[in-house]
Coordinates of C-alpha atoms in Angstrom, one line a residue:
M266 CA -37.9 -12.1 20.2
A267 CA -36.1 -14.4 18.6
K268 CA -37.0 -13.0 15.2
N269 CA -35.6 -9.6 15.9
L270 CA -32.4 -11.4 17.5
N271 CA -32.2 -13.4 14.3
S272 CA -32.1 -10.0 12.2
G273 CA -29.7 -8.1 14.5
T274 CA -27.4 -10.0 14.4
F275 CA -27.5 -10.6 10.5
T276 CA -27.5 -7.0 10.4
V277 CA -24.1 -6.8 12.6
L278 CA -22.4 -9.9 10.6
L279 CA -23.4 -7.9 7.4
I280 CA -21.3 -4.9 8.9
V281 CA -18.6 -6.8 10.0
L282 CA -18.0 -8.8 6.3
L283 CA -18.3 -4.8 4.8
M284 CA -15.9 -3.5 6.5
A285 CA -13.6 -6.7 6.5
S286 CA -13.5 -6.9 2.6
T287 CA -13.2 -3.0 2.3
E288 CA -10.1 -3.1 4.1
I289 CA -9.2 -6.1 2.3
L290 CA -9.4 -3.6 -0.9
K291 CA -7.8 -0.9 0.7
I292 CA -4.9 -3.2 1.1
E293 CA -5.2 -4.5 -2.7
A294 CA -4.9 -0.6 -3.6
M295 CA -1.7 0.3 -1.5
N296 CA 0.2 -2.6 -3.2
I297 CA -0.6 -0.9 -6.6
K298 CA 1.8 1.5 -7.8
A299 CA -0.1 4.3 -9.3
R300 CA 1.1 7.1 -12.0
C301 CA 3.7 9.0 -10.3
L302 CA 3.5 12.8 -10.8
P303 CA 1.0 12.8 -13.1
Q304 CA 1.5 16.3 -13.6
G305 CA 5.2 16.2 -14.7
C306 CA 7.7 18.7 -15.7
K307 CA 7.0 22.1 -17.2
N308 CA 11.3 23.2 -16.9
P309 CA 13.0 19.9 -15.7
T310 CA 16.5 20.3 -14.3
F311 CA 18.5 17.3 -13.6
S312 CA 18.6 16.7 -9.7
E313 CA 19.8 13.3 -8.4
E314 CA 20.3 10.0 -8.7
C315 CA 18.2 7.3 -7.4
G316 CA 18.5 3.3 -7.2
V317 CA 20.7 0.8 -8.1
E318 CA 22.6 0.9 -11.6
P319 CA 21.5 -0.5 -13.7
F320 CA 17.7 0.6 -12.6
P321 CA 15.6 -2.6 -13.2
G322 CA 12.0 -0.7 -13.6
S323 CA 10.5 1.7 -15.3
N324 CA 10.5 5.2 -15.1
N325 CA 7.3 4.8 -13.0
D326 CA 9.3 2.7 -10.7
C327 CA 12.1 5.7 -11.1
C328 CA 9.9 8.5 -10.0
H329 CA 8.6 6.7 -7.0
C330 CA 12.4 5.7 -5.8
C331 CA 13.0 9.5 -6.3
V332 CA 9.8 11.0 -4.5
E333 CA 10.3 8.0 -1.5
K334 CA 14.0 9.1 -1.7
Y335 CA 14.2 13.0 -2.1
G336 CA 10.3 14.0 -1.3
R337 CA 7.3 14.9 -3.4
K338 CA 7.9 18.4 -2.8
A339 CA 11.8 18.4 -4.5
V340 CA 10.8 16.1 -7.4
C341 CA 8.6 16.4 -10.4
K342 CA 9.2 13.5 -12.7
G343 CA 11.7 10.6 -12.6
V344 CA 13.3 9.1 -15.6
V345 CA 15.3 5.6 -16.8
E346 CA 17.8 7.0 -19.0
G347 CA 21.1 6.4 -21.2
P348 CA 22.9 3.4 -22.2
D349 CA 23.4 2.3 -18.3
K350 CA 19.8 2.7 -17.4
H351 CA 20.2 5.4 -14.6
C352 CA 17.1 6.5 -12.5
H353 CA 17.6 10.4 -12.9
C354 CA 15.6 12.2 -10.6
Y355 CA 14.3 16.1 -12.1
K356 CA 13.1 19.0 -10.4
E357 CA 11.5 22.2 -11.2
S358 CA 13.8 25.0 -12.8
V359 CA 13.0 28.2 -11.1

């Protein structure tokens, strides 16, 4: 009986540790910004600006700013442009 109890306890502990480690990996993955909108635009048209001027981040950061502010369907790319480093959001021209 004790042998079965120890085996069961070990199995439950292993499952709990596995679940905990998976959740930690999910949290870490959420903090890493993936490449924003990898499809890009076929016919980009300037839409809006996003963020502060000058924009301190990269093109990928700009794209994430555009998506957060205007929505994924309204934006096809975000680019830091010009000598003043503005974050420009583009939409697909129809």
